[in-house]
mmCIF file with all atom_site columns, C-alpha atoms and ligand atoms in Angstrom:
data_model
loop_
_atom_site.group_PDB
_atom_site.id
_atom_site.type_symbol
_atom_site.label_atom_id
_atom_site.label_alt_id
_atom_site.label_comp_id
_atom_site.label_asym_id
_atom_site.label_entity_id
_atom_site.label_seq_id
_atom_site.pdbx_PDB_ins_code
_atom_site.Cartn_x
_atom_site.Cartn_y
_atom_site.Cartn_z
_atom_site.occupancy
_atom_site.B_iso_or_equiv
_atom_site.pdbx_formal_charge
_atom_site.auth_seq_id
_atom_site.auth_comp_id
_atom_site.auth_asym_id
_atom_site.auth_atom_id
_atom_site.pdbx_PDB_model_num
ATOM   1   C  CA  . UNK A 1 1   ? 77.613 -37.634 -162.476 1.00 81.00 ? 104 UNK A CA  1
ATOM   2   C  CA  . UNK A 1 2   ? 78.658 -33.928 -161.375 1.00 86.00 ? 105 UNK A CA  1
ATOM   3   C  CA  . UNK A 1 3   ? 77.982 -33.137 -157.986 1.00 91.00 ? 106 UNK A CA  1
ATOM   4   C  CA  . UNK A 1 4   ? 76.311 -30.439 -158.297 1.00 94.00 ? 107 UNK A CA  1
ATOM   5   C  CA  . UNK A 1 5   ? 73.268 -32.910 -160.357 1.00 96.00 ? 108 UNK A CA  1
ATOM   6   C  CA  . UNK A 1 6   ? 73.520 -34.950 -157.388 1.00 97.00 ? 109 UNK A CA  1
ATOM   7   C  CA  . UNK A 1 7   ? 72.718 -31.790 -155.140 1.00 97.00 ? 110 UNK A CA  1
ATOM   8   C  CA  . UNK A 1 8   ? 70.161 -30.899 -157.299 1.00 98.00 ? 111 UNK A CA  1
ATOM   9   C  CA  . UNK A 1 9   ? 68.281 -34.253 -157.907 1.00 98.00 ? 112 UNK A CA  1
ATOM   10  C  CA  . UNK A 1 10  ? 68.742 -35.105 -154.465 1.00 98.00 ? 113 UNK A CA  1
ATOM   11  C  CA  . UNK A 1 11  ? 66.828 -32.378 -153.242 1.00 98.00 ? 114 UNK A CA  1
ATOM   12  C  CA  . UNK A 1 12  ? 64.095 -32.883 -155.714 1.00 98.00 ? 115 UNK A CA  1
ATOM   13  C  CA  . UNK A 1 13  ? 63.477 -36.442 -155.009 1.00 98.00 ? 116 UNK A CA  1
ATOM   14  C  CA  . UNK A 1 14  ? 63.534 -35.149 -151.133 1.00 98.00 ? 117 UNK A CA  1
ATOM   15  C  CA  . UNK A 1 15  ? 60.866 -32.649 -151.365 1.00 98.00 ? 118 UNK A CA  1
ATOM   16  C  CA  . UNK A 1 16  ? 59.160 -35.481 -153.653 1.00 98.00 ? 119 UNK A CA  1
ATOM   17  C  CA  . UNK A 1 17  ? 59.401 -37.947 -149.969 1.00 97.00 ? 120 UNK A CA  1
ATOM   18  C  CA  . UNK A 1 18  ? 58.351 -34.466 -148.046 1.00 97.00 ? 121 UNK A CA  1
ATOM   19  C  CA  . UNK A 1 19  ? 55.277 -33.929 -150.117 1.00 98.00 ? 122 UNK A CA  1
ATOM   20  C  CA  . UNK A 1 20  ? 54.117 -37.493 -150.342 1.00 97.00 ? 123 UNK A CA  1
ATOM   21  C  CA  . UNK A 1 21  ? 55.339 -37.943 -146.359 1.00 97.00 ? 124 UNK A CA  1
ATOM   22  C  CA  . UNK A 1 22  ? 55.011 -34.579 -144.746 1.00 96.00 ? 125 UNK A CA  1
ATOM   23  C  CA  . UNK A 1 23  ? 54.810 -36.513 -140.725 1.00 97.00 ? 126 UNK A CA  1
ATOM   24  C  CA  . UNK A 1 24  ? 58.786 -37.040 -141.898 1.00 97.00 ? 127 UNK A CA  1
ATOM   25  C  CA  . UNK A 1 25  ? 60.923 -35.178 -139.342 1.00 97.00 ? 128 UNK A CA  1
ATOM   26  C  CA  . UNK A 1 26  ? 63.316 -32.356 -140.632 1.00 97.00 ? 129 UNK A CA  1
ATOM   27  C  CA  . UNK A 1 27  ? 66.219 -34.465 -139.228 1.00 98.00 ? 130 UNK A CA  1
ATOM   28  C  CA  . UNK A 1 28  ? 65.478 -37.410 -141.673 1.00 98.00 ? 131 UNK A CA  1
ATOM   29  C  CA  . UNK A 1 29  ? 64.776 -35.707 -144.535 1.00 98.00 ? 132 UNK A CA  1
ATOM   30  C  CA  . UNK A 1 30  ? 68.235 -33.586 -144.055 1.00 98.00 ? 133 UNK A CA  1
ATOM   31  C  CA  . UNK A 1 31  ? 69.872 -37.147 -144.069 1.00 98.00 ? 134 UNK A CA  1
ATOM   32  C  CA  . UNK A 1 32  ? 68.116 -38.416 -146.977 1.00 98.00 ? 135 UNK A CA  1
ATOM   33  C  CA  . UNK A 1 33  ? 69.237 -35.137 -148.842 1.00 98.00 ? 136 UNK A CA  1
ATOM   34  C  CA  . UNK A 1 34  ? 72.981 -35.203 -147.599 1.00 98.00 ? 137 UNK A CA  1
ATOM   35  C  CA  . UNK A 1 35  ? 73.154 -38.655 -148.247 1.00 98.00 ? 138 UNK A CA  1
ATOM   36  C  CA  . UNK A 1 36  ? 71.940 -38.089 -151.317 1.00 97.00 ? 139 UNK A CA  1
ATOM   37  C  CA  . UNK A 1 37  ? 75.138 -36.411 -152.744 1.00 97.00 ? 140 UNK A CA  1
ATOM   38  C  CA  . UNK A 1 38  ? 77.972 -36.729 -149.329 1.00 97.00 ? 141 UNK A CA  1
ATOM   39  C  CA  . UNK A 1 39  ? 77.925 -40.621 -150.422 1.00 97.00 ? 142 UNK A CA  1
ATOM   40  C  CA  . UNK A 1 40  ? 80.662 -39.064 -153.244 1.00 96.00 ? 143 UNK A CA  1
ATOM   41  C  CA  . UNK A 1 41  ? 82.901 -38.117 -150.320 1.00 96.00 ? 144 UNK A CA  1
ATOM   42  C  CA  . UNK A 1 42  ? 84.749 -41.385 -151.030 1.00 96.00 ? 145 UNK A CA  1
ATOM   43  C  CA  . UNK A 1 43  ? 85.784 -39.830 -154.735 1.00 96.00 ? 146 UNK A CA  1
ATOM   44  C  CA  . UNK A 1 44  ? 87.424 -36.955 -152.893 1.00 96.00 ? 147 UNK A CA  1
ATOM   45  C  CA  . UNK A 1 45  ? 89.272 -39.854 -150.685 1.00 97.00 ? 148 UNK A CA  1
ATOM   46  C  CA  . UNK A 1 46  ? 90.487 -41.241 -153.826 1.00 96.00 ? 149 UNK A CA  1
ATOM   47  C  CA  . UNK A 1 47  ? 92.182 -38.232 -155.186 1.00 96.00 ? 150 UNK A CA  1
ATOM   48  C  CA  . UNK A 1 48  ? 93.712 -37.442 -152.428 1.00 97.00 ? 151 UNK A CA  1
ATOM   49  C  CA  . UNK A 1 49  ? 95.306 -40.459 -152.083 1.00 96.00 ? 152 UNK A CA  1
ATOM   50  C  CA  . UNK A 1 50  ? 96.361 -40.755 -155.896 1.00 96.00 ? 153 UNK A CA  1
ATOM   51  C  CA  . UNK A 1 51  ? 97.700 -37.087 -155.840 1.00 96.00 ? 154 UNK A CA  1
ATOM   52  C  CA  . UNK A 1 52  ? 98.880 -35.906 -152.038 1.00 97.00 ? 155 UNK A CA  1
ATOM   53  C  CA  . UNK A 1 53  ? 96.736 -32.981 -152.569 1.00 96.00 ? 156 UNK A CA  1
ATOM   54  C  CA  . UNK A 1 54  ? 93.447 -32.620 -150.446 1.00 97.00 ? 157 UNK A CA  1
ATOM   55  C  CA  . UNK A 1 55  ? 91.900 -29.237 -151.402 1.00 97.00 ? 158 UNK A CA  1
ATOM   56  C  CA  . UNK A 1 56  ? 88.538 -29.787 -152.846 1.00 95.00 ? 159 UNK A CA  1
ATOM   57  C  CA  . UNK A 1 57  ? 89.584 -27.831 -155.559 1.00 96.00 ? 160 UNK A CA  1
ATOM   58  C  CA  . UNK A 1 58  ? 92.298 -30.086 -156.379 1.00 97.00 ? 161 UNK A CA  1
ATOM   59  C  CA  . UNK A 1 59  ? 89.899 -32.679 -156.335 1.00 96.00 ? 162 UNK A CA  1
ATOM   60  C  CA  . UNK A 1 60  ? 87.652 -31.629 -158.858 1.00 96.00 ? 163 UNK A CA  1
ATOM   61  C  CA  . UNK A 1 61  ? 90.330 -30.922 -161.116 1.00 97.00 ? 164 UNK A CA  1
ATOM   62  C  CA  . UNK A 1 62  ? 91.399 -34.700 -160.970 1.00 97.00 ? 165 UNK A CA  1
ATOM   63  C  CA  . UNK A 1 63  ? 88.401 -35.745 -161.436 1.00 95.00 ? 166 UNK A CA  1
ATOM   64  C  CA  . UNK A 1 64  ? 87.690 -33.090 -164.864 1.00 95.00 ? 167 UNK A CA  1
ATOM   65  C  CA  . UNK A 1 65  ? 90.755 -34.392 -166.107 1.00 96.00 ? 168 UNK A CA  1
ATOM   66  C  CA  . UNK A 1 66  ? 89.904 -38.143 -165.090 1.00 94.00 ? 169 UNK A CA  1
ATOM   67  C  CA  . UNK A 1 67  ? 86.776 -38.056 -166.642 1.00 92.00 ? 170 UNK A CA  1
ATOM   68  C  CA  . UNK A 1 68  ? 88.090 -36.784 -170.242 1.00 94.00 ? 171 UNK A CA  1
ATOM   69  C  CA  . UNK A 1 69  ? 90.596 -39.954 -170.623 1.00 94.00 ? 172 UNK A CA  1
ATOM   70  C  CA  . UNK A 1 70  ? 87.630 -42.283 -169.354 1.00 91.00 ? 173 UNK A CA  1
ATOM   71  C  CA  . UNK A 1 71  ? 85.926 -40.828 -172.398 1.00 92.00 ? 174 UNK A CA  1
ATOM   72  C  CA  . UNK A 1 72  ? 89.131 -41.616 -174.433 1.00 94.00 ? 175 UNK A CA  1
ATOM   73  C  CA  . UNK A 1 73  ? 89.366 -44.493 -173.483 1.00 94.00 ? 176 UNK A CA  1
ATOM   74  C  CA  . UNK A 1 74  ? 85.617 -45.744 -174.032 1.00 91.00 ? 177 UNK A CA  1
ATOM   75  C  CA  . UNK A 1 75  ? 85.691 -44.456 -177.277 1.00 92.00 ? 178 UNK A CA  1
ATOM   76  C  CA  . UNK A 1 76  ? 88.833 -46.183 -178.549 1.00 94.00 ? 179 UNK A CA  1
ATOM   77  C  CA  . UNK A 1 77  ? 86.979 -49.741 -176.784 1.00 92.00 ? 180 UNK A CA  1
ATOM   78  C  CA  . UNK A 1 78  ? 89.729 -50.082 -173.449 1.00 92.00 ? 181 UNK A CA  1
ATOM   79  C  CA  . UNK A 1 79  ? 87.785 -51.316 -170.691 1.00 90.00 ? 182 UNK A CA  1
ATOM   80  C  CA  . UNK A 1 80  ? 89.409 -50.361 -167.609 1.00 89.00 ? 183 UNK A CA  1
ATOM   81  C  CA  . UNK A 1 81  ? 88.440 -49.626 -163.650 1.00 89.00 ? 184 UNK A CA  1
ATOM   82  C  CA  . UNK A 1 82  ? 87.847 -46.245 -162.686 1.00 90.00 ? 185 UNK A CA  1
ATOM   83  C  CA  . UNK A 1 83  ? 89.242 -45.582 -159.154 1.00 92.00 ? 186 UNK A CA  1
ATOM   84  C  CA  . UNK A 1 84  ? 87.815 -47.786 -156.254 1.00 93.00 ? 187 UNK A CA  1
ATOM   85  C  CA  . UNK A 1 85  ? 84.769 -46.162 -154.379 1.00 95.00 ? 188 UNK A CA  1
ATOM   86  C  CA  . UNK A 1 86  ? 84.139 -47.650 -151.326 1.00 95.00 ? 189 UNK A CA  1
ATOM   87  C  CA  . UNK A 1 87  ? 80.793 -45.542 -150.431 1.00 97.00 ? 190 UNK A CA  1
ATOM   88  C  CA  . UNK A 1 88  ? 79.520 -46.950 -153.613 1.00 96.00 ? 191 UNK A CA  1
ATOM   89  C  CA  . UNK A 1 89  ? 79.471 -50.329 -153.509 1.00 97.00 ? 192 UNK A CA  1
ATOM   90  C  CA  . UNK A 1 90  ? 76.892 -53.238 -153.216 1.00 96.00 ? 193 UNK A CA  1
ATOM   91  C  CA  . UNK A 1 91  ? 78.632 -53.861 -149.105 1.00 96.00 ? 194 UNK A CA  1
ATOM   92  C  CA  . UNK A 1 92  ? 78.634 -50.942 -148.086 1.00 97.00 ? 195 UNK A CA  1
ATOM   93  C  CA  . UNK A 1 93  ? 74.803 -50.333 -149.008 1.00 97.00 ? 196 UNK A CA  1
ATOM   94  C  CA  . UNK A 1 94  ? 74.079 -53.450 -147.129 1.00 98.00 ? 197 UNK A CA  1
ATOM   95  C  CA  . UNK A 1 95  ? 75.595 -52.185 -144.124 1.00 98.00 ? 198 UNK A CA  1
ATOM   96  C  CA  . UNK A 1 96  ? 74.001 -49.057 -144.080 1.00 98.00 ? 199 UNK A CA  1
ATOM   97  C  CA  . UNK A 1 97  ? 70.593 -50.939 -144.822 1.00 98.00 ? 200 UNK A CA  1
ATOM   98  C  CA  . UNK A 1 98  ? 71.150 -53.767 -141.839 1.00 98.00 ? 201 UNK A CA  1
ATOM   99  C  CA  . UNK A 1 99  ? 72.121 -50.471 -139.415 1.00 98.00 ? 202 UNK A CA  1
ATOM   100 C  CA  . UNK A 1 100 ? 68.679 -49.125 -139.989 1.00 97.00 ? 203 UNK A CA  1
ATOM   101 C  CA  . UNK A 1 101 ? 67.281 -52.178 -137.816 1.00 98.00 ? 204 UNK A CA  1
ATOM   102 C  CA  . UNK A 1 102 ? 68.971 -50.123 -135.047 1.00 98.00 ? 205 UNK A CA  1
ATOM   103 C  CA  . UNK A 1 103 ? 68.565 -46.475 -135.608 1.00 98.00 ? 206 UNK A CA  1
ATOM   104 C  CA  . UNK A 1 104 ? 65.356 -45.607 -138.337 1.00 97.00 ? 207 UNK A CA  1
ATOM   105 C  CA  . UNK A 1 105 ? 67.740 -42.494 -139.470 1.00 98.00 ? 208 UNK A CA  1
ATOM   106 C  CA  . UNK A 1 106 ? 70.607 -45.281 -141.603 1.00 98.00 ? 209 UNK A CA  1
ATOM   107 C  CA  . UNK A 1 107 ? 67.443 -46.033 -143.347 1.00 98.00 ? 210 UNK A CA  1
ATOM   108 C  CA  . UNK A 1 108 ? 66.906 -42.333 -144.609 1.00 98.00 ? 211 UNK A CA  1
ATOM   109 C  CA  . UNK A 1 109 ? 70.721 -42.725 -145.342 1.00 98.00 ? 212 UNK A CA  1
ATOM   110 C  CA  . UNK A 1 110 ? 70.307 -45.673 -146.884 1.00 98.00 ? 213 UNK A CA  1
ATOM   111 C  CA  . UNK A 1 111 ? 67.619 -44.314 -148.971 1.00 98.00 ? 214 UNK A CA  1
ATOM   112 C  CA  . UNK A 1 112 ? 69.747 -41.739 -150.105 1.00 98.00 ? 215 UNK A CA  1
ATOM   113 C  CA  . UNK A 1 113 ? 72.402 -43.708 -151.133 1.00 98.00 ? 216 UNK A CA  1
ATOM   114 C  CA  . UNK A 1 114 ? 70.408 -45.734 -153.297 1.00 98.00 ? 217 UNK A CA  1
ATOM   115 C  CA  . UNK A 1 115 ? 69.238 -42.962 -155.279 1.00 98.00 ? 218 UNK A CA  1
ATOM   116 C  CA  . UNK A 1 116 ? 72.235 -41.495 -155.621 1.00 97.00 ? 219 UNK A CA  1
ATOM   117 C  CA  . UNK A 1 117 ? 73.782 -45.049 -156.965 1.00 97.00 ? 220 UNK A CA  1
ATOM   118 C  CA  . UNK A 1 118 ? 70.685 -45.804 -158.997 1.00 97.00 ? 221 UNK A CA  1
ATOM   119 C  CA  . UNK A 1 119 ? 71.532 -42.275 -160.678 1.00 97.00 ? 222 UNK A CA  1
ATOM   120 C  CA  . UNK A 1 120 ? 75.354 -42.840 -161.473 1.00 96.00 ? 223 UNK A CA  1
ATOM   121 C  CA  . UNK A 1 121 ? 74.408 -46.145 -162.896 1.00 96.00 ? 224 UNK A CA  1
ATOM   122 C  CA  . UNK A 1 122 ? 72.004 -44.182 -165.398 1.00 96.00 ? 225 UNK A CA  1
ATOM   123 C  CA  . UNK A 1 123 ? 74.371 -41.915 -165.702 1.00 95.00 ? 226 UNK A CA  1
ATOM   124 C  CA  . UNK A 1 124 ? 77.214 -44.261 -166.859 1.00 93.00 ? 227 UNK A CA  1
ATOM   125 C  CA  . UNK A 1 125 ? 74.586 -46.380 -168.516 1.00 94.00 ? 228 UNK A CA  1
ATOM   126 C  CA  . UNK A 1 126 ? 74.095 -43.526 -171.038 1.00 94.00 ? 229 UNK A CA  1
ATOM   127 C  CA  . UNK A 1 127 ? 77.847 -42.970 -171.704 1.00 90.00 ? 230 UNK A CA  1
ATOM   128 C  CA  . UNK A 1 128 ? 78.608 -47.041 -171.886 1.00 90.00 ? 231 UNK A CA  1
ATOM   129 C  CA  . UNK A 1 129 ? 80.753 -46.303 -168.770 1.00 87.00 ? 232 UNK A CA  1
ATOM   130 C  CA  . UNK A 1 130 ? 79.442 -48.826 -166.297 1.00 88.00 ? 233 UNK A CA  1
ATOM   131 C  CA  . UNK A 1 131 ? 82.395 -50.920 -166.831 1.00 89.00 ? 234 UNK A CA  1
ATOM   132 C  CA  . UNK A 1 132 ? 84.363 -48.441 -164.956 1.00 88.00 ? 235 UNK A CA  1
ATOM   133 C  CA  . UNK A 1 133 ? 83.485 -49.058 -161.492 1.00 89.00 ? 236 UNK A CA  1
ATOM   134 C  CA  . UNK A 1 134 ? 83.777 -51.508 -159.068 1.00 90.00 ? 237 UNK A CA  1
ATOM   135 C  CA  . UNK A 1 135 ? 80.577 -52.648 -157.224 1.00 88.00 ? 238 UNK A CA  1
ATOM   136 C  CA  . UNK A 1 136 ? 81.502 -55.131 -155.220 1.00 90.00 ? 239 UNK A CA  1
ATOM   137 C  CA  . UNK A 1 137 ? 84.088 -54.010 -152.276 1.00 88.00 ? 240 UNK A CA  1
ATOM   138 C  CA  . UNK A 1 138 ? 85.234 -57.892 -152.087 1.00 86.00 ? 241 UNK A CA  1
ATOM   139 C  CA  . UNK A 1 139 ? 85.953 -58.120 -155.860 1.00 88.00 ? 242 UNK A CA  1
ATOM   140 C  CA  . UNK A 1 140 ? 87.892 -55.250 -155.049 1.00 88.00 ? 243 UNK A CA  1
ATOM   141 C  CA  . UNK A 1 141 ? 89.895 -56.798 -152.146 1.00 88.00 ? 244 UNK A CA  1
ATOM   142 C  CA  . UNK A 1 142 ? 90.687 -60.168 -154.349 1.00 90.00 ? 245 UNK A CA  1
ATOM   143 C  CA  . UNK A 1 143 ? 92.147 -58.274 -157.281 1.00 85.00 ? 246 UNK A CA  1
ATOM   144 C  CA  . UNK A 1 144 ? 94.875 -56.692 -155.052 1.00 81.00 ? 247 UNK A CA  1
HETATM 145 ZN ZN1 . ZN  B 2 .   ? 78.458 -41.279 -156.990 1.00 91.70 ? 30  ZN  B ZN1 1
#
């Protein structure tokens, strides 16, 4: 999903929190919203360690073109892994959720995160793309 939905949505579903919570402090809900769509940091990572290049600009380019042979390739029925995205998988959630025993903000984080995956798996859902990523960071580890 574009990150610009991500911005978008996430800010919805925190002024949705905000209205139905308004005790929340400003602090928490600004983590809950830039969790909400900084989580994709780790698909700028990834291009710019495919390509050298780390202007953001770069990186959206890599990922417009990436996106159009995904589509390629789902239509002609090859079934391969995107690009590994640490941020995004199962582990990493988990760590953010256990780190929210210590400080209540991971928990806004982690909150954030999970919308933000729950979207991109709608997302891919609808274009038969879940295939594509990688959810499990030791799966990940074992097939290298
Ligand atoms: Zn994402």
């Amino acid at each position: 999903m574009f990150p610009r939905w991500h911005i978008i949505l996430g800010l919805a579903f925190t002024l949705v929190i905000f209205y139905f919570s308004p005790g929340i402090s400003l602090l928490f809900l600004s983590l809950l919203f830039l969790s909400s769509f900084l989580i994709d940091f780790d698909h700028y990572v990834a291009s710019g360690l495919k390509t050298g290049k780390w202007s953001l600009k770069s990186s959206f380019e890599y990922h417009r073109i990436k996106g159009i042979e995904e589509m390629k390739e789902i239509a002609r029925g090859i079934k391969k892994k995107s690009d590994f995205h640490l941020f995004h998988t199962i582990e990493f959630h988990i760590i953010v959720g256990l780190l929210s025993f210590f400080w209540i903000g991971f928990f806004y984080i982690f909150i954030g995160m999970v919308f933000h995956s729950l979207l991109d798996i709608l997302y891919m859902l609808n274009l038969g793309a879940l295939h594509r990523r990688e959810f499990l960071f030791f799966n990940w580890i074992r097939k290298r």
